[in-house]
XYZ file of C-alpha atoms in Angstrom:
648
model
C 11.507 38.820 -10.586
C 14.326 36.546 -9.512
C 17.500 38.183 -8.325
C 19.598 35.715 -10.628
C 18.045 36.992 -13.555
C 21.429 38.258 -15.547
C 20.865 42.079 -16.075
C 21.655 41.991 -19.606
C 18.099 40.185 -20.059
C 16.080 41.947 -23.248
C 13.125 43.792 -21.555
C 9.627 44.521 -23.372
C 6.484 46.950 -22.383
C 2.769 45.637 -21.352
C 0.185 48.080 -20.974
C -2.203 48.527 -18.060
C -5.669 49.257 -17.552
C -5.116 52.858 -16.525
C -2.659 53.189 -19.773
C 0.503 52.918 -18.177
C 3.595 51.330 -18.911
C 5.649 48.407 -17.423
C 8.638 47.106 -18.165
C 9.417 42.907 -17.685
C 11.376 40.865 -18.731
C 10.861 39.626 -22.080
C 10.438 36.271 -20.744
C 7.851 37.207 -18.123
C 4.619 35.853 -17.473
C 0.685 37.515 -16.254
C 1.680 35.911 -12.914
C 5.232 37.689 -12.698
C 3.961 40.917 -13.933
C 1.245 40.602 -11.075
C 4.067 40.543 -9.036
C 6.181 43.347 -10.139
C 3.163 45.342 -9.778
C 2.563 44.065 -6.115
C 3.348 41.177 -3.836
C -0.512 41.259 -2.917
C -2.348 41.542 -6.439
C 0.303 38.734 -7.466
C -0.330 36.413 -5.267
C -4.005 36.960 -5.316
C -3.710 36.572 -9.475
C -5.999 33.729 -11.317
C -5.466 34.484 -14.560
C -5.125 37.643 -16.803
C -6.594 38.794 -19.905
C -4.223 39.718 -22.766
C -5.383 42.052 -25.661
C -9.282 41.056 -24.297
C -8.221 37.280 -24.422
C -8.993 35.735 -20.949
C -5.586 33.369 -20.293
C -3.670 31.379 -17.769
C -1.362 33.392 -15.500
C 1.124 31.167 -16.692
C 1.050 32.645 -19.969
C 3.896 34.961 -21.318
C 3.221 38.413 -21.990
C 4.592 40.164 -25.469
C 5.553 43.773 -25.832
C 3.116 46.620 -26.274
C 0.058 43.922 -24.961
C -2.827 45.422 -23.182
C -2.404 43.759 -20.169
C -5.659 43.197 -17.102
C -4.857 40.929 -14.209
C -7.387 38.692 -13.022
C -8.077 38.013 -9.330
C -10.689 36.362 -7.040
C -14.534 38.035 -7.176
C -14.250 38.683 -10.691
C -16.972 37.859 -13.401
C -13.363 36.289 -15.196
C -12.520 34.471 -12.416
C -15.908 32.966 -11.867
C -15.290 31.225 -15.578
C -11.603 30.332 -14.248
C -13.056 27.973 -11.704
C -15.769 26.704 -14.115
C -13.204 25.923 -16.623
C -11.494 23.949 -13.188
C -15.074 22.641 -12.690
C -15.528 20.818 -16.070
C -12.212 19.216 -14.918
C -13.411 17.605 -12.572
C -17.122 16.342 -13.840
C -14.288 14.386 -17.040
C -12.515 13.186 -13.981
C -15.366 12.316 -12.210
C -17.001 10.449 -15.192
C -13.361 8.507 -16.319
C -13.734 7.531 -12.715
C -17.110 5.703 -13.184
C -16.914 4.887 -16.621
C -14.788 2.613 -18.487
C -13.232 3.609 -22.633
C -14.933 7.017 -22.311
C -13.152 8.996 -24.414
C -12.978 13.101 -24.047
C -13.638 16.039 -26.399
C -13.673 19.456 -24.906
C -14.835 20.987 -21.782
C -15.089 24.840 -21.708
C -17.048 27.208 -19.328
C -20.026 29.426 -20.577
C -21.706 32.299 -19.492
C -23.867 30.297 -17.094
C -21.496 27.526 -15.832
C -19.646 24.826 -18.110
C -20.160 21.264 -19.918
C -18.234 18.540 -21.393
C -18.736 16.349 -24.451
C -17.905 12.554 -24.029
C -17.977 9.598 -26.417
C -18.860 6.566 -25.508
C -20.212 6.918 -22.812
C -23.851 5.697 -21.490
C -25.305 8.394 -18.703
C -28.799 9.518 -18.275
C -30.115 11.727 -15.377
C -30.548 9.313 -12.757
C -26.801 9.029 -13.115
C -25.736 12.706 -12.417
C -26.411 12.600 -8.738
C -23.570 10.386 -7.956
C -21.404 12.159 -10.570
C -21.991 14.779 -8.068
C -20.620 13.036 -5.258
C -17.736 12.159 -7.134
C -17.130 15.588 -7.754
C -17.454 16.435 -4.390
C -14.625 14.306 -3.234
C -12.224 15.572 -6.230
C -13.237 18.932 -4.704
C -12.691 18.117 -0.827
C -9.411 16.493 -1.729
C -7.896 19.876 -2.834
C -5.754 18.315 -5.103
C -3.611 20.765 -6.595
C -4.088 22.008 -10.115
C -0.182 21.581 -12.001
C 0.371 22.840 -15.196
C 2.963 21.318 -17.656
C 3.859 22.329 -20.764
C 5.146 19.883 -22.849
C 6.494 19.057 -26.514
C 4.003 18.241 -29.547
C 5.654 14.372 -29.099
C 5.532 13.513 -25.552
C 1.574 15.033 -25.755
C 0.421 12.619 -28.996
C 1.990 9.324 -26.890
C -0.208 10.588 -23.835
C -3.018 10.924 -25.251
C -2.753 8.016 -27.710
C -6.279 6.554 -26.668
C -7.850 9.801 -26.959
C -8.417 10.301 -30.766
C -10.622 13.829 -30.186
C -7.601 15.097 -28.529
C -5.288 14.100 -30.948
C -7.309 15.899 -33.223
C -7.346 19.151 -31.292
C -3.361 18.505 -31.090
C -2.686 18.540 -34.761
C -4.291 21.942 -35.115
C -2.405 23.177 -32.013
C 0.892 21.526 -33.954
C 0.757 24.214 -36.765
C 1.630 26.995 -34.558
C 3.031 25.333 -31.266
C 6.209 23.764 -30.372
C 4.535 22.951 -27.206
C 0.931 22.401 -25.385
C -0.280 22.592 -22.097
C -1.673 19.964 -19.550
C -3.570 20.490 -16.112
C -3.392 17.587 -14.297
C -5.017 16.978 -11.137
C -4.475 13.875 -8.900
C -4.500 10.946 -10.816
C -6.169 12.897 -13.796
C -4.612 14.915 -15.998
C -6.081 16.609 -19.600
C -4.494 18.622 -22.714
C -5.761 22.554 -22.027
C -4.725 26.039 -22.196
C -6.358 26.416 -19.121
C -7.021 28.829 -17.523
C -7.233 26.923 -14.022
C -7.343 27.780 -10.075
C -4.572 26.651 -8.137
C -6.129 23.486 -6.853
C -9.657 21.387 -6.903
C -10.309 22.877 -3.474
C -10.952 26.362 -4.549
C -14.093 25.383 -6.497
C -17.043 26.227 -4.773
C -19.901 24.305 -5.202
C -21.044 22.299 -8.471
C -23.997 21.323 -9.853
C -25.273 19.083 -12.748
C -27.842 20.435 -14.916
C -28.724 18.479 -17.888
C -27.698 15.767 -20.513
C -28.141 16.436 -24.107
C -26.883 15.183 -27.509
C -23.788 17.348 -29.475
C -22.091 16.895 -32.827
C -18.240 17.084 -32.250
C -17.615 20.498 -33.682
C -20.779 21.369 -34.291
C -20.752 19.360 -37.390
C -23.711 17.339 -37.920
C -21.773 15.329 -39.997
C -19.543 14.136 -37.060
C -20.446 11.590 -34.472
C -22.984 12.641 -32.178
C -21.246 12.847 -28.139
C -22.918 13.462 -25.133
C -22.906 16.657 -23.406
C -22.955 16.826 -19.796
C -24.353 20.937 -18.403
C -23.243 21.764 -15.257
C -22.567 24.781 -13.086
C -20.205 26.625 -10.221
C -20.642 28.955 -7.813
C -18.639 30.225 -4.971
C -20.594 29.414 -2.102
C -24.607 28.114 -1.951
C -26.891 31.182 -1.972
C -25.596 31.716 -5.915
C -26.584 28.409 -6.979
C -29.717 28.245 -5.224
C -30.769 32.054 -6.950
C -29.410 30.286 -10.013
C -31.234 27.318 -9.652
C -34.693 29.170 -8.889
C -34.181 31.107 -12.000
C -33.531 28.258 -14.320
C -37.096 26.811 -12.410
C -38.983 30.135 -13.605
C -37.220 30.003 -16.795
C -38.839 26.545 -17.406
C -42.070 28.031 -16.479
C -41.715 30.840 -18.768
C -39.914 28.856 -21.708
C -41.396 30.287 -24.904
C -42.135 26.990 -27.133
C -44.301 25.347 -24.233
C -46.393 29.062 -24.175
C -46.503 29.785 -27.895
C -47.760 26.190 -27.982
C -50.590 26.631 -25.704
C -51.462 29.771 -27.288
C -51.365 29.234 -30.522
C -48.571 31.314 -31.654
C -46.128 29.689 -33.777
C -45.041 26.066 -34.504
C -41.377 24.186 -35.843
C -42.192 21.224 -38.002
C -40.401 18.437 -38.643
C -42.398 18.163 -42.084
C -41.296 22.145 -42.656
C -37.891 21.763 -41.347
C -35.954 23.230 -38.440
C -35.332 26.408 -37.262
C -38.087 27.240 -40.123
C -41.074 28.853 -37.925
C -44.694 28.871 -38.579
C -46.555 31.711 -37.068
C -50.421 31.091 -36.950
C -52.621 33.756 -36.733
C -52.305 34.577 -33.000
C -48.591 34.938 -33.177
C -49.034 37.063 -36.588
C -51.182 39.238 -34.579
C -48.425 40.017 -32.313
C -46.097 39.824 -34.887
C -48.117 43.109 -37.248
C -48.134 44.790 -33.547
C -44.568 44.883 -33.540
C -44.152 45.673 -36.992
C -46.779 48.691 -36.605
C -45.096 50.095 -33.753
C -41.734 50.035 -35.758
C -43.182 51.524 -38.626
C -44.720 54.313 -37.100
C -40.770 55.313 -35.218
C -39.716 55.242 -39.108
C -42.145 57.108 -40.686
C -41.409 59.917 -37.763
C -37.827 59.930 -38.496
C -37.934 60.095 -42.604
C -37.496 56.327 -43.207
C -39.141 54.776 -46.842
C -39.856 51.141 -47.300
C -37.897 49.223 -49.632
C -38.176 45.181 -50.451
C -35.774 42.824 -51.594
C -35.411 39.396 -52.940
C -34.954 36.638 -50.382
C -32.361 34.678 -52.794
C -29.359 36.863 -54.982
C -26.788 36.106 -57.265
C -23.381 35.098 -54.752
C -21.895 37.551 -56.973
C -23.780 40.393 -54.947
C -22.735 38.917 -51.708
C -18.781 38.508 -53.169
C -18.755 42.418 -53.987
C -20.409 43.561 -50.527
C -17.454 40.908 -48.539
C -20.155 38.576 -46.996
C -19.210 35.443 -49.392
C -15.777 35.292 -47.553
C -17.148 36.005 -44.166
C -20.343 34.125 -44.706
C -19.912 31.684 -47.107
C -20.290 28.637 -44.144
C -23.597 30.060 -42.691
C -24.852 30.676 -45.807
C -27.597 28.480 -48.083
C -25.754 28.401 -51.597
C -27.575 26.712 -54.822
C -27.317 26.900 -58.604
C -29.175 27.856 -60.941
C -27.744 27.028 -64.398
C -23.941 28.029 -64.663
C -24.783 30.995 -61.364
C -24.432 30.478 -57.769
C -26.939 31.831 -56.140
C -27.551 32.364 -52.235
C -30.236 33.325 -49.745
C -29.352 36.598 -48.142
C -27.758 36.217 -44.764
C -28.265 40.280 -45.219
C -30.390 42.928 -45.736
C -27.713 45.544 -46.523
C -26.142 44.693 -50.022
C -29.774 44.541 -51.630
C -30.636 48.365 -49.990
C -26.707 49.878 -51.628
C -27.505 48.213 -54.769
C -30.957 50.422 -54.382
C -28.902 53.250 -53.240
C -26.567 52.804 -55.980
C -28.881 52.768 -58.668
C -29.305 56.448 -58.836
C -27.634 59.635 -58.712
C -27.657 61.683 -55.930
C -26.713 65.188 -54.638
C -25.466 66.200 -51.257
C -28.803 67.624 -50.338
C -30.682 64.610 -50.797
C -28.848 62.985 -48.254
C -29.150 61.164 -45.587
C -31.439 58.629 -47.533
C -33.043 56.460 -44.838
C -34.220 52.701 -46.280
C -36.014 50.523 -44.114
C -37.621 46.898 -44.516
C -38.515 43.882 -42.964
C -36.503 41.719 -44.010
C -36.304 38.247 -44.027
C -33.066 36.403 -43.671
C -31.284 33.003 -43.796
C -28.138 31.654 -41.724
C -27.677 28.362 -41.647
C -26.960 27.473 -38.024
C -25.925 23.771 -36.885
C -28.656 21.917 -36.024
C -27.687 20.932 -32.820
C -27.703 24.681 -32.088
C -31.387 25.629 -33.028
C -33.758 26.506 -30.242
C -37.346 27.682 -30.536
C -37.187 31.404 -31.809
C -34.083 32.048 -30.101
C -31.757 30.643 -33.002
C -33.867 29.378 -36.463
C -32.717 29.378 -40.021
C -35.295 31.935 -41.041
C -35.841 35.791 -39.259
C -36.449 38.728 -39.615
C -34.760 41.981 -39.229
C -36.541 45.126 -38.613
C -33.725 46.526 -40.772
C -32.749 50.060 -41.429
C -29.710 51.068 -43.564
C -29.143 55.122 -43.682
C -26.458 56.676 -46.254
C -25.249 60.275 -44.329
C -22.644 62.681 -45.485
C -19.988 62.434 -42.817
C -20.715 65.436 -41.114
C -24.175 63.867 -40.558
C -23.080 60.435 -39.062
C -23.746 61.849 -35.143
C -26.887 63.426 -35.798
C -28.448 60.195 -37.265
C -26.601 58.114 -34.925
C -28.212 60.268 -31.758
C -31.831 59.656 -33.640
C -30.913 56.278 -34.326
C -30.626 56.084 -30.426
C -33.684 57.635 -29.184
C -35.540 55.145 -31.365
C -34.057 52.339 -29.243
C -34.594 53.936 -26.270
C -37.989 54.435 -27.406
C -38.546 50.875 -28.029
C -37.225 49.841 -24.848
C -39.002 52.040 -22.345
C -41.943 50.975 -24.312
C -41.443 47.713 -22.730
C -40.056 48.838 -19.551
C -36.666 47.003 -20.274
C -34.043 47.820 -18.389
C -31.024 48.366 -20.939
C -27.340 47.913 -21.109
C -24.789 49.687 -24.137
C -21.821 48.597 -25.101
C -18.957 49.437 -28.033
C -18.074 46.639 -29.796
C -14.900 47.273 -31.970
C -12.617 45.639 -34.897
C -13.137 41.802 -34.629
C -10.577 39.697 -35.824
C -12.202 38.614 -39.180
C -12.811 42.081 -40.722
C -12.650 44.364 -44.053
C -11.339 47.451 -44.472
C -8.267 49.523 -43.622
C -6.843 50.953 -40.014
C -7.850 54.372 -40.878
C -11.496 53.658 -41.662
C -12.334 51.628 -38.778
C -10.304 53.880 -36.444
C -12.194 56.558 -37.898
C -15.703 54.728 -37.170
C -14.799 53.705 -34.073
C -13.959 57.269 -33.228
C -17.655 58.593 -34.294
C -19.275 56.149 -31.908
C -17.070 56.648 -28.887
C -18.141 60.301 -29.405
C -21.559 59.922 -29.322
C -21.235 58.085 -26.421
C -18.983 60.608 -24.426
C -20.949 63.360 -25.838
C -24.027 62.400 -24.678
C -22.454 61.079 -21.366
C -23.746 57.622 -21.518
C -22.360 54.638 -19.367
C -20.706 51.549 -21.800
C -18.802 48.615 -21.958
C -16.418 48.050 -24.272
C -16.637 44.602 -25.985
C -13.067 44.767 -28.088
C -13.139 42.527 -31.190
C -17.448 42.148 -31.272
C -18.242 44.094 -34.036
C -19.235 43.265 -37.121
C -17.037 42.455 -39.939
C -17.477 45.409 -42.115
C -17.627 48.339 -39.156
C -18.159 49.008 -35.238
C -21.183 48.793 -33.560
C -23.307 49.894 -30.673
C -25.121 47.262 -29.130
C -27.991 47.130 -26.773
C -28.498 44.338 -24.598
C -31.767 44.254 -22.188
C -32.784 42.314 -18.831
C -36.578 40.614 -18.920
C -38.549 39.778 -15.576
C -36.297 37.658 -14.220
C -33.125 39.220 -14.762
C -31.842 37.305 -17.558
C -29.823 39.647 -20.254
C -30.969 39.176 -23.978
C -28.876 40.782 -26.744
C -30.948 43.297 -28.875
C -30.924 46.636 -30.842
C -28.209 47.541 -33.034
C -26.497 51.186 -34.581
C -23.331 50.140 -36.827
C -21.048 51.952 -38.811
C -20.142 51.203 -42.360
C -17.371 52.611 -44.093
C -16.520 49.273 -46.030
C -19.377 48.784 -47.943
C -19.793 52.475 -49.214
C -16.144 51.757 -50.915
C -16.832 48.055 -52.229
C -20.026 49.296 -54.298
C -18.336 52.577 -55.139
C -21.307 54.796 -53.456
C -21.372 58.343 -54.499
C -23.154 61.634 -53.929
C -22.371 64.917 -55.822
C -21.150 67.721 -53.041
C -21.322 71.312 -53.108
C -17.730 71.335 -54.555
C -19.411 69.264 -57.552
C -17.180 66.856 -56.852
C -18.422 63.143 -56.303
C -17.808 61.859 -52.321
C -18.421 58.892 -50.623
C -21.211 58.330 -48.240
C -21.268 56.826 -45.034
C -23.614 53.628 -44.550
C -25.559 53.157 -40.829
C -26.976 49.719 -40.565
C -29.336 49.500 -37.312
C -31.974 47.854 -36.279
C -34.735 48.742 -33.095
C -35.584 45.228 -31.899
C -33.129 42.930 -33.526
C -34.748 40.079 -34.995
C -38.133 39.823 -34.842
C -38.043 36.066 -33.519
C -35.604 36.985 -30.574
C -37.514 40.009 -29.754
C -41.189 37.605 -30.014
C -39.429 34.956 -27.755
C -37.963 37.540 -25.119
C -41.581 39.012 -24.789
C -43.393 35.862 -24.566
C -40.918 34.742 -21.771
C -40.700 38.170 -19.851
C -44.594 38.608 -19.795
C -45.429 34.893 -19.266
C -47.614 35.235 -22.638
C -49.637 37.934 -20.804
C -48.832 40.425 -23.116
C -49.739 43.898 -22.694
C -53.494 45.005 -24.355
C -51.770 46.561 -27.281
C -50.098 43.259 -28.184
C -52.580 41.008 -26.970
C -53.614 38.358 -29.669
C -57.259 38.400 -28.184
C -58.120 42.009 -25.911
C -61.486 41.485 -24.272
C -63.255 37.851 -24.226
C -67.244 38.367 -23.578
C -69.062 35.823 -21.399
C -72.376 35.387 -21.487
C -73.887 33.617 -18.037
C -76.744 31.916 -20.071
C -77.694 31.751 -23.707
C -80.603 34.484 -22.802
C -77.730 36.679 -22.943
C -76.222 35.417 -26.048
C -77.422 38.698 -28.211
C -76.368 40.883 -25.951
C -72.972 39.516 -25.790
C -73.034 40.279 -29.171
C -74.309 43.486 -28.937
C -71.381 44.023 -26.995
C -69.330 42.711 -28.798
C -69.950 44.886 -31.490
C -69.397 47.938 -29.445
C -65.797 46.801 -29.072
C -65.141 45.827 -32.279
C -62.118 48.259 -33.076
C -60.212 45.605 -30.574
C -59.487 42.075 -30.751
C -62.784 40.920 -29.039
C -64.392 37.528 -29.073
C -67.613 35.767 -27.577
C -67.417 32.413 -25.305
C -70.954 31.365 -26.616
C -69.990 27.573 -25.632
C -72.949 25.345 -23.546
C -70.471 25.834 -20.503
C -70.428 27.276 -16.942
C -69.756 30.874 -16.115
C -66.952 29.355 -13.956
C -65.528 27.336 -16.521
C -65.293 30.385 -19.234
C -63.758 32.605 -16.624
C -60.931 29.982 -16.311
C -60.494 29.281 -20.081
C -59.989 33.198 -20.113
C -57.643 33.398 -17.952
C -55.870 30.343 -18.868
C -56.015 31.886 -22.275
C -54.208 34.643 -20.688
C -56.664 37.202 -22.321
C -56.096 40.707 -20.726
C -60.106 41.591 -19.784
C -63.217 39.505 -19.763
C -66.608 41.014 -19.808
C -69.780 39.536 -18.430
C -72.838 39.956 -19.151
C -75.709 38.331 -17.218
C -79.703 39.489 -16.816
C -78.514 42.317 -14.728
C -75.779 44.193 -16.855
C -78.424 43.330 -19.886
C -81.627 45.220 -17.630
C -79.032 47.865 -17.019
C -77.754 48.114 -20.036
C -73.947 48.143 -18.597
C -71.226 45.268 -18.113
C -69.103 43.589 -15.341
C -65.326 43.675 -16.146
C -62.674 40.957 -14.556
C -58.829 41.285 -15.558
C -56.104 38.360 -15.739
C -55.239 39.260 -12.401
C -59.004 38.098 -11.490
C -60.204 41.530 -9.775
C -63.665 42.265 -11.262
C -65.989 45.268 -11.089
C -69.864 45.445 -11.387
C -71.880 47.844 -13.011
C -69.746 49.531 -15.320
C -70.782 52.290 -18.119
C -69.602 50.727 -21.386
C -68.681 53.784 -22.479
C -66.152 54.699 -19.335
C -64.345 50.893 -20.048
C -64.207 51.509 -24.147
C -62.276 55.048 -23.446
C -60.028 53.432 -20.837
C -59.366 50.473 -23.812
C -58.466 52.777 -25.825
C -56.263 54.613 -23.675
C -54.484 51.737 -22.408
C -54.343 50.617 -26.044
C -52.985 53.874 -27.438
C -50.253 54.093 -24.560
C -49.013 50.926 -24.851
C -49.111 50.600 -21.028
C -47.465 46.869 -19.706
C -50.497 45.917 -17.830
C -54.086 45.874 -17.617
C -54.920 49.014 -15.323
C -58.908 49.348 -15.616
C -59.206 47.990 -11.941
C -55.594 48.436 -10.441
């Protein structure tokens, strides 16, 4: 702090990490609080992170804020300079490009972009918007910001009319905005920034696609350039060679080639068709799921795809969901696809009486649901209009909630180890946009962290990520190539218990109010089918394997005795290649078929009344019993083991 500061200054409190307390000014900023805390971490400060909220270091601090400063090495300060690095790909383009006018540029989790209009780029052109950035980088110009009144900003950015739009919602609760200018080039932003163009690393361009400004499909279509920053080489490159094997693995190019599900144009988007491959897989998953539930006391329940709004008014989704929602209707009602399994399983729940000792009443369905994302956002199975939820809702007595929430648990677990995921937890608490009072989600919030400490389990805390009507714990999973995918679910509902006035009869004979547990073991369905086809390449493991054993006959003398074999097999997914073709030629379209095991049967194995067995990973064996290869099938069936292990 400056020594002319008058002493008489007002002081407030920010809150560190550890829980402790400092006193600042009331005027001070991350940066000078950096400071007071240490000439070192404040001059080594990029940004800071108030309440959660990742902000400039220019940025003043209020009293009682949670305060976390940001410095160099940091995941946050990795999106600090990619936020710098969208900077300069706008500067780069207004360069090279004449009446381009900007929208927004803001870093992601895997680098940045920025949306243009008018402007006419395609991929030959990102190589020298490269080298462009390149110099901006190598010319270290220094990164200034200047805040400036609501006035001064709408005459510069007269010729930007995105901007001014941005502005006027920034006017309704600013006196002032920010700009970071650079050079020559300057842009309205709340930043955060580094200090200057020369501490960017190095930048690459990844892609051009089409984006409505705002996500509105009703607004102009810009164009989106994808980019990325890392601090030095060896990160891009891993990054790059990732993205490469993510192409190879990409889920709408394999369910294509196998046969597993299709978008139509004729259908409409983000509306999947599965075809009976894909189905196969599908009932697999859905078997597997219903098994865990039957084991833990779970009944099936079905509901209605479409409801009355007035349904999704009382449980609080109407005002939280009414945008994402498909709404219609029907004479003088509103009606509206469910976005949600939950209200339709408490109006079940609430259609009967119940005592404290039938409790905890487990419901579970798969559900289908509708959320109408922006076109421009749908993407395979990994964001559609229509999924479905392997949904659970549980109504407990309160003393219940961490025995059901442990359960709840070792079902995910289950479900992950199954597939040898690698798994992540994390608490997600109060989001912004929420129902309900302090004391009930304080009191949910409470339950979770306890199960958590109790059973001494590592976690993040994700502040302000859970869902609108309680907290959550959230699962989030790594597939073969490292890439993190969110996934199963345990939330707890106080909210919804009071808005359709649950009740159970106690021992006092008095009525209480149950506690609601929404969770779910894979997620969606779709998310869960397109992380699998990715992380196993389409080679799925037996148990899910759309077709298990493929049998080859070398000649059509050995036609019946493929079928012979055949029907030995028949309690798996078996098939004969009886096509006029090579041996060579059906070994390939196995394996390209990415079937786990192919049998073959030629004059010999017929004489000897036994089979040769090749996997996918092309090792084959000779003269095996064909009762030795059914019991390993059905071992490695029963198991669910990840790979084919008959000749491993």
């Amino acid at each position: 702090m400056s020594e002319s500061e008058p002493e008489s200054q007002e002081s407030i409190t920010v809150v560190l990490p550890d829980g402790s307390e400092l006193e600042v000014p009331e005027d001070a900023t991350v940066e000078d609080c950096a400071y007071e805390i240490g000439p070192g971490l404040g001059r080594d400060t990029v940004a800071g992170k108030l309440d959660g909220e990742l902000v400039a270091k220019e940025e003043p601090v209020y009293d009682g804020v949670e305060l976390e400063i940001v410095t160099e090495g940091s995941e946050e300060s990795l999106r600090v300079m990619r936020h710098s690095a969208s900077h300069c790909l706008a500067q780069a383009v207004e360069r090279h490009y004449d009446d381009v006018e900007l929208a927004i540029g803001p870093p992601t989790d895997d680098g940045f972009y920025y949306d243009f209009d008018n402007l006419d780029v395609d991929e030959e052109d990102l190589a020298a918007l490269e080298g462009e950035i390149e110099e901006i980088v190598d010319a270290d110009y220094e990164i200034e910001r200047e805040d400036v009144s609501i006035e001064e900003a709408e005459e510069r950015l007269a010729d930007e009319p995105y901007k001014l739009e941005l502005l006027e919602e920034f006017a309704d609760e600013n006196d002032t905005v920010s700009f970071y200018k650079q050079g020559e080039w300057e842009d309205l932003c709340a930043g955060p920034h580094v200090d200057s163009t020369g501490e960017i690393g190095v930048v690459s361009l990844l892609e051009i696609a089409g984006a409505y400004w705002r996500g509105d499909e009703e607004n102009t279509m810009q164009t989106r350039i994808y980019g990325t920053a890392f601090e030095d080489e060896s990160d891009l490159e891993e990054f790059i060679e990732q993205r490469r094997e993510a192409a190879e693995r990409d889920h709408r190019r394999i369910g294509s080639e196998m046969n597993l599900f299709s978008i139509q144009d004729v259908t409409g988007p983000g509306l999947p068709l599965y075809h009976p491959p894909g189905k196969t897989v599908l009932k697999e998953l859905e078997s597997f799921v219903e098994t865990l539930n039957h084991d833990a006391g779970y009944e099936y329940v079905e509901t209605p795809h479409v409801f009355k709004t007035d349904l999704w008014h009382r449980s609080g989704h109407y005002e939280n969901y009414e945008d994402d929602m498909f709404i219609f209707d029907v004479g003088d009602d509103e009606f509206g696809l469910k976005p949600m399994n939950c209200p339709g399983h408490a109006a079940i729940f609430q259609d009967q009486s119940w005592s404290y000792r039938d409790l905890p009443i487990r419901y579970a369905e798969n559900g289908k649901v509708y959320r109408k994302e922006q076109r421009g956002e749908l993407s395979g199975l990994s964001r559609v209009w229509a999924f479905t939820i392997d949904d659970g809702h549980l109504f407990v007595r309160p003393e219940g909630i961490e025995r059901e929430v442990e359960t709840i648990m070792d079902m995910i677990v289950d479900v992950l180890e199954t597939f040898d995921l690698d798994y992540e937890m994390a608490l997600a608490t109060r989001p912004e946009k929420s129902v309900g009072s302090d004391e009930i989600w304080n009191q949910a919030e409470s339950q979770l962290e306890s199960v958590l400490e109790k059973r001494d389990l590592e976690y993040d805390l994700e502040e302000g990520d859970g869902a609108f009507y309680g907290p959550k714990i959230d699962f989030a999973f790594e597939d073969a190539i490292g890439r993190s995918w969110d996934g199963p679910t345990v939330q707890l509902d106080f909210n919804m218990p009071e808005r359709f006035d649950l009740t159970y009869v106690g021992e006092d004979n008095e009525e209480h109010r149950p506690v609601m547990i929404h969770r779910a073991l894979y997620g969606s369905y779709e998310r869960f089918f397109m992380m699998l086809i990715e992380h196993y390449e389409g080679n799925f493991p037996l148990w899910l394997a759309p077709e298990q054993v493929r049998v080859l006959p070398i000649s059509d003398a050995n036609l019946e005795y493929a079928s012979e074999i055949a029907d030995r097999f028949d309690e798996f997914r078996v098939e004969v290649d009886d096509r006029d073709s090579t041996l060579e030629r059906k070994i390939r379209a196995a394996h390209d078929d990415r079937v786990p095991y192919q049998i073959i049967v030629g004059d010999n194995e017929q004489e000897a009344g036994n089979i040769s067995v090749r996997d996918r990973f092309e090792d084959q064996e000779y003269d095996v019993s064909i009762d030795d290869f059914q019991d390993h099938l059905e071992a490695e069936r029963d198991e669910k083991r990840t790979e084919p292990d008959f000749l491993q």
